[in-house]
PDB file of C-alpha atoms in Angstrom:
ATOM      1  CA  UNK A 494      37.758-111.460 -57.827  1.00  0.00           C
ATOM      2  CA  UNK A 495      35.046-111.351 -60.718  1.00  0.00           C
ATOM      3  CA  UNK A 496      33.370-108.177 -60.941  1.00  0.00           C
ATOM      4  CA  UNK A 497      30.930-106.608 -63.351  1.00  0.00           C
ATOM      5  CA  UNK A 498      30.620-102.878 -62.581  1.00  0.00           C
ATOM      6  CA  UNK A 499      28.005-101.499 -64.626  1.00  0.00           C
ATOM      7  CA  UNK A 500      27.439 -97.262 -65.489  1.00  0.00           C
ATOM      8  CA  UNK A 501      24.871 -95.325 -63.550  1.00  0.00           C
ATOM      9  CA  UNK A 502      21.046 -94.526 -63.391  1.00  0.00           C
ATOM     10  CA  UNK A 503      19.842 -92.766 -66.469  1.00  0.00           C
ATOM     11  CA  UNK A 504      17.027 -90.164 -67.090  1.00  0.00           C
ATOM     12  CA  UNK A 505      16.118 -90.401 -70.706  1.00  0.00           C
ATOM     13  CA  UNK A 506      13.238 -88.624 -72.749  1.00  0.00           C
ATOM     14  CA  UNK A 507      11.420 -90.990 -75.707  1.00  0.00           C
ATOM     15  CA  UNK A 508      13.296 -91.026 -78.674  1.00  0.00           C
ATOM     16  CA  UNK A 509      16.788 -89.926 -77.502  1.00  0.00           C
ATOM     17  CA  UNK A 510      19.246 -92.532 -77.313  1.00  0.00           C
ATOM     18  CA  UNK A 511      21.278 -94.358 -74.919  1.00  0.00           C
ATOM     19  CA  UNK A 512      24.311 -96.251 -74.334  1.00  0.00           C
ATOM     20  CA  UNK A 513      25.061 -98.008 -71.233  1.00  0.00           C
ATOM     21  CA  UNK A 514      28.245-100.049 -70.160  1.00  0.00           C
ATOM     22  CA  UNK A 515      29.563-103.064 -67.948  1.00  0.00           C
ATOM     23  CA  UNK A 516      33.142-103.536 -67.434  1.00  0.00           C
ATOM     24  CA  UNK A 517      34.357-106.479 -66.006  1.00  0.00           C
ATOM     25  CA  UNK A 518      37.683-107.351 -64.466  1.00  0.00           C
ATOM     26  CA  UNK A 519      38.976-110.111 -62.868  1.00  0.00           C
ATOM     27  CA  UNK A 520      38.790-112.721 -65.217  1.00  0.00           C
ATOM     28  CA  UNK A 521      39.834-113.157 -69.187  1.00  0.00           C
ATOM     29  CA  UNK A 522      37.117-110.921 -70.706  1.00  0.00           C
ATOM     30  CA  UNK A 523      38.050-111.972 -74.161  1.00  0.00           C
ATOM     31  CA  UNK A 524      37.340-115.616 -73.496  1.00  0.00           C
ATOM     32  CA  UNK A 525      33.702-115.227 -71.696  1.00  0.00           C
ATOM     33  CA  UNK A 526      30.404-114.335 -72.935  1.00  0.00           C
ATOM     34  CA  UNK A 527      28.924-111.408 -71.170  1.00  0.00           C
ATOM     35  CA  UNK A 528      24.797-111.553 -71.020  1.00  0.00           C
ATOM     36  CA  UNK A 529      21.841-108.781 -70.873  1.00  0.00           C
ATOM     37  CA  UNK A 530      19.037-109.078 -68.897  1.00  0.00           C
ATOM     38  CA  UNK A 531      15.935-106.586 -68.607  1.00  0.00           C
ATOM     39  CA  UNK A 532      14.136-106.528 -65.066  1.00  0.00           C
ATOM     40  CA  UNK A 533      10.970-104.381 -66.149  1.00  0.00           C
ATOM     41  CA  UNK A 534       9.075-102.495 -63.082  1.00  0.00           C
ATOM     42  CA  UNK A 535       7.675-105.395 -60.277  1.00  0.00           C
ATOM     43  CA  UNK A 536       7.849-107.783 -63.153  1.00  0.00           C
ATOM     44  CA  UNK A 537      10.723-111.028 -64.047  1.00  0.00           C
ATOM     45  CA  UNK A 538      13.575-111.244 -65.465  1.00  0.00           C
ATOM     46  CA  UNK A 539      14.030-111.404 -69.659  1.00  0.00           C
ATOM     47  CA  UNK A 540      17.040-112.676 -71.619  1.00  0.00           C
ATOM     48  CA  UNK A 541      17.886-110.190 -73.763  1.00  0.00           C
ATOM     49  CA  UNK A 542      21.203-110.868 -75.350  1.00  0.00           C
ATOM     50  CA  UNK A 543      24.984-112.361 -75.520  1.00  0.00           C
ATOM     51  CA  UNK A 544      27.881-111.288 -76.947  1.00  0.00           C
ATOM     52  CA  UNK A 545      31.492-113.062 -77.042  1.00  0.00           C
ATOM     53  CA  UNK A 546      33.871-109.621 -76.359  1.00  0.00           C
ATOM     54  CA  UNK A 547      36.583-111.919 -78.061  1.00  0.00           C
ATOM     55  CA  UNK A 548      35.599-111.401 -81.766  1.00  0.00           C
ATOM     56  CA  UNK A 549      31.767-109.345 -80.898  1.00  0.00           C
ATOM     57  CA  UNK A 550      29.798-112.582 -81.936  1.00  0.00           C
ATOM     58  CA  UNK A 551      26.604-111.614 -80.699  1.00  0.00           C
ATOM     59  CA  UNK A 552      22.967-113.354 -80.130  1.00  0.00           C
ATOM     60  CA  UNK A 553      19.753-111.659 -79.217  1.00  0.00           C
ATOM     61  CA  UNK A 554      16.556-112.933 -78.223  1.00  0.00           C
ATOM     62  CA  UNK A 555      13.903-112.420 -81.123  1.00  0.00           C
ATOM     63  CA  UNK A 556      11.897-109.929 -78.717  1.00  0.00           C
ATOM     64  CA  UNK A 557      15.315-107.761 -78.762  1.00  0.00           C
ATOM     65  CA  UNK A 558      16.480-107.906 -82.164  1.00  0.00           C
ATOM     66  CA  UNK A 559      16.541-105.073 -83.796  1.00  0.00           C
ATOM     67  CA  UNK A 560      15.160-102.702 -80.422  1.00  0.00           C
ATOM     68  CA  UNK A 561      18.551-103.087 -78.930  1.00  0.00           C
ATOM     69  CA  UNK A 562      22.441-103.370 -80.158  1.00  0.00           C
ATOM     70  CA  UNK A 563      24.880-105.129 -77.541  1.00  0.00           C
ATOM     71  CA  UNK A 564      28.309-104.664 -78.406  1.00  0.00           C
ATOM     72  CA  UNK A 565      31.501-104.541 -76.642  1.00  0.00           C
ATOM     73  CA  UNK A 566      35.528-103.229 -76.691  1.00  0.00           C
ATOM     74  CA  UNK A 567      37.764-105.979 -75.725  1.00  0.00           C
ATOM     75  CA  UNK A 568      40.242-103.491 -75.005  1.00  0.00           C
ATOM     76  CA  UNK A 569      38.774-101.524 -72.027  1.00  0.00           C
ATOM     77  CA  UNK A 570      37.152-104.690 -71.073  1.00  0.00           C
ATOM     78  CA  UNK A 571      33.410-103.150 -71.373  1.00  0.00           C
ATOM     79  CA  UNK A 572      30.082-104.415 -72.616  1.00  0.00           C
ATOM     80  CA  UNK A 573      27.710-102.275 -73.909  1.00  0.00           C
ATOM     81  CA  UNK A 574      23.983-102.084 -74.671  1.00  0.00           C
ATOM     82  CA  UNK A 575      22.447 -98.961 -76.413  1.00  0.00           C
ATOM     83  CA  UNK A 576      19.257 -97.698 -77.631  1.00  0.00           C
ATOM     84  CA  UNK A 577      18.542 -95.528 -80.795  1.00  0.00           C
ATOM     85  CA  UNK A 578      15.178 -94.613 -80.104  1.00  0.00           C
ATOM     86  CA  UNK A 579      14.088 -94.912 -76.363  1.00  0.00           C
ATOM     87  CA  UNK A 580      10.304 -95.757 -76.021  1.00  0.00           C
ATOM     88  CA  UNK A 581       8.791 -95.333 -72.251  1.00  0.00           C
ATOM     89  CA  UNK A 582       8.289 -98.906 -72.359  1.00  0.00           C
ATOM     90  CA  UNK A 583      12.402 -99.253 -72.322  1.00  0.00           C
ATOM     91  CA  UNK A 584      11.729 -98.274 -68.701  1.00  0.00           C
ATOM     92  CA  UNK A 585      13.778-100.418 -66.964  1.00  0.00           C
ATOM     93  CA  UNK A 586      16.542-102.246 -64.765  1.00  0.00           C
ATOM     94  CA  UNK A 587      19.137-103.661 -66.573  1.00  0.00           C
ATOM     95  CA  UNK A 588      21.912-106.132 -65.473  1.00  0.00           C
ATOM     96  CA  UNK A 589      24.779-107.490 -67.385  1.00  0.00           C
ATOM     97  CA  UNK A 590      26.191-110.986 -66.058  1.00  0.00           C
ATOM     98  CA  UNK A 591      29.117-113.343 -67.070  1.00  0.00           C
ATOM     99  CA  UNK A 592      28.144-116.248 -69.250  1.00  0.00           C
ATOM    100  CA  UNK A 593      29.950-119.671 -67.744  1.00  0.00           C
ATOM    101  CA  UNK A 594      29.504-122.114 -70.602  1.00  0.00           C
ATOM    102  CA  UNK A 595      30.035-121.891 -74.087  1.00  0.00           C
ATOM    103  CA  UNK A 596      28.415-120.608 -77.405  1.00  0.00           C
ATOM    104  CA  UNK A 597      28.158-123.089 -80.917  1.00  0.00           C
ATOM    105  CA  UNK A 598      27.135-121.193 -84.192  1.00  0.00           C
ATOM    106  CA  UNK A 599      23.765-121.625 -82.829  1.00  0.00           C
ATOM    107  CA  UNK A 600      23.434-122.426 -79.373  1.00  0.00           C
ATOM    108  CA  UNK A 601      24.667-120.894 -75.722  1.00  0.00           C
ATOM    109  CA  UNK A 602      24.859-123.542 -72.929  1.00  0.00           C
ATOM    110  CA  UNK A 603      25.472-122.301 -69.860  1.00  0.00           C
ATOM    111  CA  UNK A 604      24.510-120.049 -66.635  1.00  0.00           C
ATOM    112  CA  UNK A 605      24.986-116.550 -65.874  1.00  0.00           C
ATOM    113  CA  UNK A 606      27.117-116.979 -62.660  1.00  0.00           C
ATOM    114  CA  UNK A 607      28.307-113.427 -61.683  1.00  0.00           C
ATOM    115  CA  UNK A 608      26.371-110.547 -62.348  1.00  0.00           C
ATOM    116  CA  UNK A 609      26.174-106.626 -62.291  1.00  0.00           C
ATOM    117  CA  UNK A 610      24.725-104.208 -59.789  1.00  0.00           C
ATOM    118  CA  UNK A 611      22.181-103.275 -62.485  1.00  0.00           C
ATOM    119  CA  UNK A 612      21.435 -99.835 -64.382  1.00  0.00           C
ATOM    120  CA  UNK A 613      18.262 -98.467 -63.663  1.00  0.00           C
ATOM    121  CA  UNK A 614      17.191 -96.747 -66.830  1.00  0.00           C
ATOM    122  CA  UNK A 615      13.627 -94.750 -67.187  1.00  0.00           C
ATOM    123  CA  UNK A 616      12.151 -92.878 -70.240  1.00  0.00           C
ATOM    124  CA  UNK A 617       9.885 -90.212 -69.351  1.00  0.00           C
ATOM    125  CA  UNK A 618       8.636 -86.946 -71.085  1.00  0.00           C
TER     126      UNK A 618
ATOM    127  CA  UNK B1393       9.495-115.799 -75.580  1.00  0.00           C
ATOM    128  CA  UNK B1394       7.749-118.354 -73.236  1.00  0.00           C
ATOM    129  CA  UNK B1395       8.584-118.235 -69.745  1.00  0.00           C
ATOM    130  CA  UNK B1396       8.868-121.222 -67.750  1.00  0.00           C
ATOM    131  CA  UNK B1397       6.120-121.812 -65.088  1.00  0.00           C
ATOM    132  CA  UNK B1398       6.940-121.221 -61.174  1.00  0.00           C
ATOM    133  CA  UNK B1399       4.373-120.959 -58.565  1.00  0.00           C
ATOM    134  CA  UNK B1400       3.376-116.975 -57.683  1.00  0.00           C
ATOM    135  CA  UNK B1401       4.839-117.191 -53.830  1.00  0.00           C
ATOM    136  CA  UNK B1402       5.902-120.436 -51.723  1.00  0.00           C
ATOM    137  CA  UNK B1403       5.929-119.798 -47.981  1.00  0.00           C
ATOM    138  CA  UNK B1404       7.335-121.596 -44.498  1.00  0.00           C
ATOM    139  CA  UNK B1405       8.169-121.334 -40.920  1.00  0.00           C
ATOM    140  CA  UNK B1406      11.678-121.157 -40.258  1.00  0.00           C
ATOM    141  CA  UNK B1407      13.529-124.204 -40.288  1.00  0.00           C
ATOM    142  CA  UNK B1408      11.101-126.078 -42.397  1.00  0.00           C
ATOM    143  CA  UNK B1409      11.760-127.122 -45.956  1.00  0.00           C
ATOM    144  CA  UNK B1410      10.157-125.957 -49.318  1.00  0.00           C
ATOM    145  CA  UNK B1411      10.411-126.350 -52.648  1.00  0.00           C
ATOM    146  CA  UNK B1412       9.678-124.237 -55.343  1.00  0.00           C
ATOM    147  CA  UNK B1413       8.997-125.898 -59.053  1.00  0.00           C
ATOM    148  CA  UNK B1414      10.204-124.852 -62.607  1.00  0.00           C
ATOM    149  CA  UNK B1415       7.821-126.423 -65.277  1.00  0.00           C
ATOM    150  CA  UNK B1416       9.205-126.245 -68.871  1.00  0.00           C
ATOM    151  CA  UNK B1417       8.825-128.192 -71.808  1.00  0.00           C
ATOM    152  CA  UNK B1418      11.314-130.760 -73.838  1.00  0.00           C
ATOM    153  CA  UNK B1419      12.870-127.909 -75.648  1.00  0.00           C
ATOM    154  CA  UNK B1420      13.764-126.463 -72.616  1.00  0.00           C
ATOM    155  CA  UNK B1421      13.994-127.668 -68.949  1.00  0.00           C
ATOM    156  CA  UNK B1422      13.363-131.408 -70.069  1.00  0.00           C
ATOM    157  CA  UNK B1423      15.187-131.588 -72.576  1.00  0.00           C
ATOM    158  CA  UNK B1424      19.356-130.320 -71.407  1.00  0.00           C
ATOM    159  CA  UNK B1425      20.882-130.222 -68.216  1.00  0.00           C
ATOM    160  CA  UNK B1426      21.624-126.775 -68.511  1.00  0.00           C
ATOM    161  CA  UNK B1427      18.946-125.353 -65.574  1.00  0.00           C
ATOM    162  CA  UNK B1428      19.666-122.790 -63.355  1.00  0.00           C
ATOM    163  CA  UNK B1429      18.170-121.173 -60.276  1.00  0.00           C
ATOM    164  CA  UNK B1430      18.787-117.538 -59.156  1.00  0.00           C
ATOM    165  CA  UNK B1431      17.997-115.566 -55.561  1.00  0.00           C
ATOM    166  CA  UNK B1432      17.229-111.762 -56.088  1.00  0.00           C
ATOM    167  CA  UNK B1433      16.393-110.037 -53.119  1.00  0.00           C
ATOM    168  CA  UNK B1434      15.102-106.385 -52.962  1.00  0.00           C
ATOM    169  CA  UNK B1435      16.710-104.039 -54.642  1.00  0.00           C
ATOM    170  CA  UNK B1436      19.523-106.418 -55.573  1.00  0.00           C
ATOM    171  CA  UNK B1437      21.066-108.146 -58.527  1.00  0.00           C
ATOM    172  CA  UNK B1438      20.023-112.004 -59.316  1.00  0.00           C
ATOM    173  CA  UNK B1439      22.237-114.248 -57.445  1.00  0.00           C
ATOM    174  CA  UNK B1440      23.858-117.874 -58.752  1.00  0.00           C
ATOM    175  CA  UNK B1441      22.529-120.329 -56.373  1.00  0.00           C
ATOM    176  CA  UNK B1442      22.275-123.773 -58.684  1.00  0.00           C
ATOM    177  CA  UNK B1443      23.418-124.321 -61.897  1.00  0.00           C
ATOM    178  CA  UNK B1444      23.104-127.771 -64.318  1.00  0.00           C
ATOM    179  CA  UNK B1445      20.248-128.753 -62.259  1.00  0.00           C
ATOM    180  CA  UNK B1446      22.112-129.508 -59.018  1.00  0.00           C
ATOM    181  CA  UNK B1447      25.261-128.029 -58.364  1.00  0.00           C
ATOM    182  CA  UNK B1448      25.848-125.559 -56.210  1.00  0.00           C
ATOM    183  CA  UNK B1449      28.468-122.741 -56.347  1.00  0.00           C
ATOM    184  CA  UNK B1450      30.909-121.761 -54.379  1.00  0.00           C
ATOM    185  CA  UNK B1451      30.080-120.067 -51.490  1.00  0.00           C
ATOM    186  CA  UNK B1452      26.282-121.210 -51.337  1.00  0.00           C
ATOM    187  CA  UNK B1453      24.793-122.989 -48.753  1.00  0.00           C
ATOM    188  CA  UNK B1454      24.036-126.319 -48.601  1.00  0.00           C
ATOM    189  CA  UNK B1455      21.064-126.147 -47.168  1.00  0.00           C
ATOM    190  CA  UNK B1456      19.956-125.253 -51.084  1.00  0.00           C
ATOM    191  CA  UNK B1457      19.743-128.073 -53.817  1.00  0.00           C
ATOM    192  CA  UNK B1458      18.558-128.820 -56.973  1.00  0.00           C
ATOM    193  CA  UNK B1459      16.825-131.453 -58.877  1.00  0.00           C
ATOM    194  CA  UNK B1460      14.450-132.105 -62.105  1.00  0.00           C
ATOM    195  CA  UNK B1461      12.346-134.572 -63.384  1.00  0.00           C
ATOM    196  CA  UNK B1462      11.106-134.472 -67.055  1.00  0.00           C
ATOM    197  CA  UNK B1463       9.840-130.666 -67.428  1.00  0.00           C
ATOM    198  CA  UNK B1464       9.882-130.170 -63.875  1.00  0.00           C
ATOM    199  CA  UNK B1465      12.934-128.749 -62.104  1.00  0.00           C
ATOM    200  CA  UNK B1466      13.033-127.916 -58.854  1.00  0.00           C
ATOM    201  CA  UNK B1467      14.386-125.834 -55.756  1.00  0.00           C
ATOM    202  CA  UNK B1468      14.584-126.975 -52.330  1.00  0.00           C
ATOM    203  CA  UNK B1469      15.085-124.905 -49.162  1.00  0.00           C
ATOM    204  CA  UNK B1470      16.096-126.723 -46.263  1.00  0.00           C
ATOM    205  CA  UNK B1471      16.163-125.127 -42.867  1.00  0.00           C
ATOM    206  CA  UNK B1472      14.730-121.821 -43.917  1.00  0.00           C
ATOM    207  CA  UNK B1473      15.803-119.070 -42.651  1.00  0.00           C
ATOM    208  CA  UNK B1474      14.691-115.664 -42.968  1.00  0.00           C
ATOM    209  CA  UNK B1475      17.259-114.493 -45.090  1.00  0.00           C
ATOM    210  CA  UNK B1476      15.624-116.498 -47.477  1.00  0.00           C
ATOM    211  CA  UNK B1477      12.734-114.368 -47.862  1.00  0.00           C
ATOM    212  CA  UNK B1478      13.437-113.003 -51.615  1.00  0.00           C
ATOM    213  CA  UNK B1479      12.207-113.973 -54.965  1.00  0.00           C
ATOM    214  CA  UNK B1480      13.446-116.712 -56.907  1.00  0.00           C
ATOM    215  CA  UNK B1481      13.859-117.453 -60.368  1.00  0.00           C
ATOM    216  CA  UNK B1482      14.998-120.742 -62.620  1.00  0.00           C
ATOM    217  CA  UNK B1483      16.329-120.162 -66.287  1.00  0.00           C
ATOM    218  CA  UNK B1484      16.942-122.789 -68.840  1.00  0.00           C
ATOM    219  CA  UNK B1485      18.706-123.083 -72.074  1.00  0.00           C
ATOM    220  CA  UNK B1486      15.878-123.546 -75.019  1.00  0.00           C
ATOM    221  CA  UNK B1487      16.470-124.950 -78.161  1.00  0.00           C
ATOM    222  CA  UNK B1488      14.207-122.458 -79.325  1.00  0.00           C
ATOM    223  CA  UNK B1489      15.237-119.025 -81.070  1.00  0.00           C
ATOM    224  CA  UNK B1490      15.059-117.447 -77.608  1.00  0.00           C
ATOM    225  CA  UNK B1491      18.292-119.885 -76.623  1.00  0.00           C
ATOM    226  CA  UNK B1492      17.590-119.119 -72.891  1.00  0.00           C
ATOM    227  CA  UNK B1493      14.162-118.619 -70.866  1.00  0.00           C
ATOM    228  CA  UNK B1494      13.684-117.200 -67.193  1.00  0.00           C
ATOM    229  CA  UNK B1495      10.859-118.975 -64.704  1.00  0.00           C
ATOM    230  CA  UNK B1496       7.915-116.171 -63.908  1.00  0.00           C
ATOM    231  CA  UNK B1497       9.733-116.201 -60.549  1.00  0.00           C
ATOM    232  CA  UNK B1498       8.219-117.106 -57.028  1.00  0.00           C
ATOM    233  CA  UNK B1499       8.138-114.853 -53.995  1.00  0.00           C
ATOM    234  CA  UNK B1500       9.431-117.029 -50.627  1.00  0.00           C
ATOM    235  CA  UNK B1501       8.005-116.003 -47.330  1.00  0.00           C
ATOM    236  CA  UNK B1502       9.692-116.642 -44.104  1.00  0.00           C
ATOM    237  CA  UNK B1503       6.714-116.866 -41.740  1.00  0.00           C
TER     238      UNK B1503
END
């Protein structure tokens, strides 16, 4: 059975960082892309990122780049997604999900067909 | 990032049909076959329900199918039922930097 079993609610103050994980099992983590997806307060879901745990090849959406990193360790079969500098507006849900399809040099065809319970993160002073 | 255009809420009575639209553009939804549709109830993670326009995955209903026509995809409900009061959202790979785009999402009421 496919399962994604993302790290708990966090309680974070702006500026301190963050790293939350998603660890899958039941499946060949090495050979899927896992995705992030930020569900912000009420609002829709955003693409945020992909990452190939096989070699860390790793796309973000251009409203991520450079807020987030997304990285992962093939050997404990976990994805990650961490923060440097959390802002209140990183207030958030956020849900990791397996990528069925595939990844050229500079596209990612696909779905995101099983999915995480979601960490709720929220930046507060 | 532009998000692809659903209606704000779709409602029926039970055991009616509805359909809920997905309007793109040729980079997007009109352009690949690669067009998703996701339930999220309350509280709960997204939920695979069509994927490449039409098929459905294991373990969903039948009584849920996809289709798409130029920018437009779209989801349709058969026989609703109440437990398909949730929101609903359709993705879409983009040829744009972005390289996938979620729908603004669409609230179903089960009258």
């Amino acid at each position: 059975e496919v399962q994604l079993v993302q790290s708990g609610a966090e309680v974070k103050k702006p500026g301190e960082s963050l790293k939350i994980s998603c660890k899958g099992s039941g499946y060949s983590f090495t050979t899927s892309w896992i995705g992030w997806v930020r569900q912000m307060p009420g609002k829709g879901l955003e693409w945020m990122g992909i990452i190939y745990p096989g070699d860390s090849d790793t796309r973000y959406s251009p409203s991520f780049q450079g807020q987030v990193t997304i990285s992962a360790d093939k050997s404990i079969t976990t994805a990650y997604l961490q923060w440097s500098s959390l802002k209140a507006s990183d207030t958030a849900m956020y849900y990791c999900a397996r990528h069925l399809g595939y990844c050229t040099s500079t596209n990612c065809y696909g779905t995101l067909d099983y999915w995480g319970q979601g960490t709720l993160v929220t930046v507060s002073s | 990032q532009s998000a692809l255009t659903q209606p704000a809420s779709v409602s029926g009575s039970p055991g009616q049909s509805i359909t809920i639209s997905c309007t793109g553009t040729s980079s997007d939804v009109g352009g690949y076959n690669y067009v998703s549709w996701y339930q999220q109830h309350p509280g709960k993670a997204p939920k695979l329900m069509i994927y490449e326009v039409s098929n459905r995955p294991s373990g969903v209903s039948n009584r849920f199918s996809g289709s798409k026509s130029g920018n437009t995809a779209s989801l349709t409900i058969s026989g609703l039922q109440a437990e398909d009061e949730a929101d609903y959202y359709c993705s879409s790979y983009s040829s744009s930097s972005t390289l996938y785009v979620f729908g603004t999402g669409t609230k179903v009421t089960v009258l």
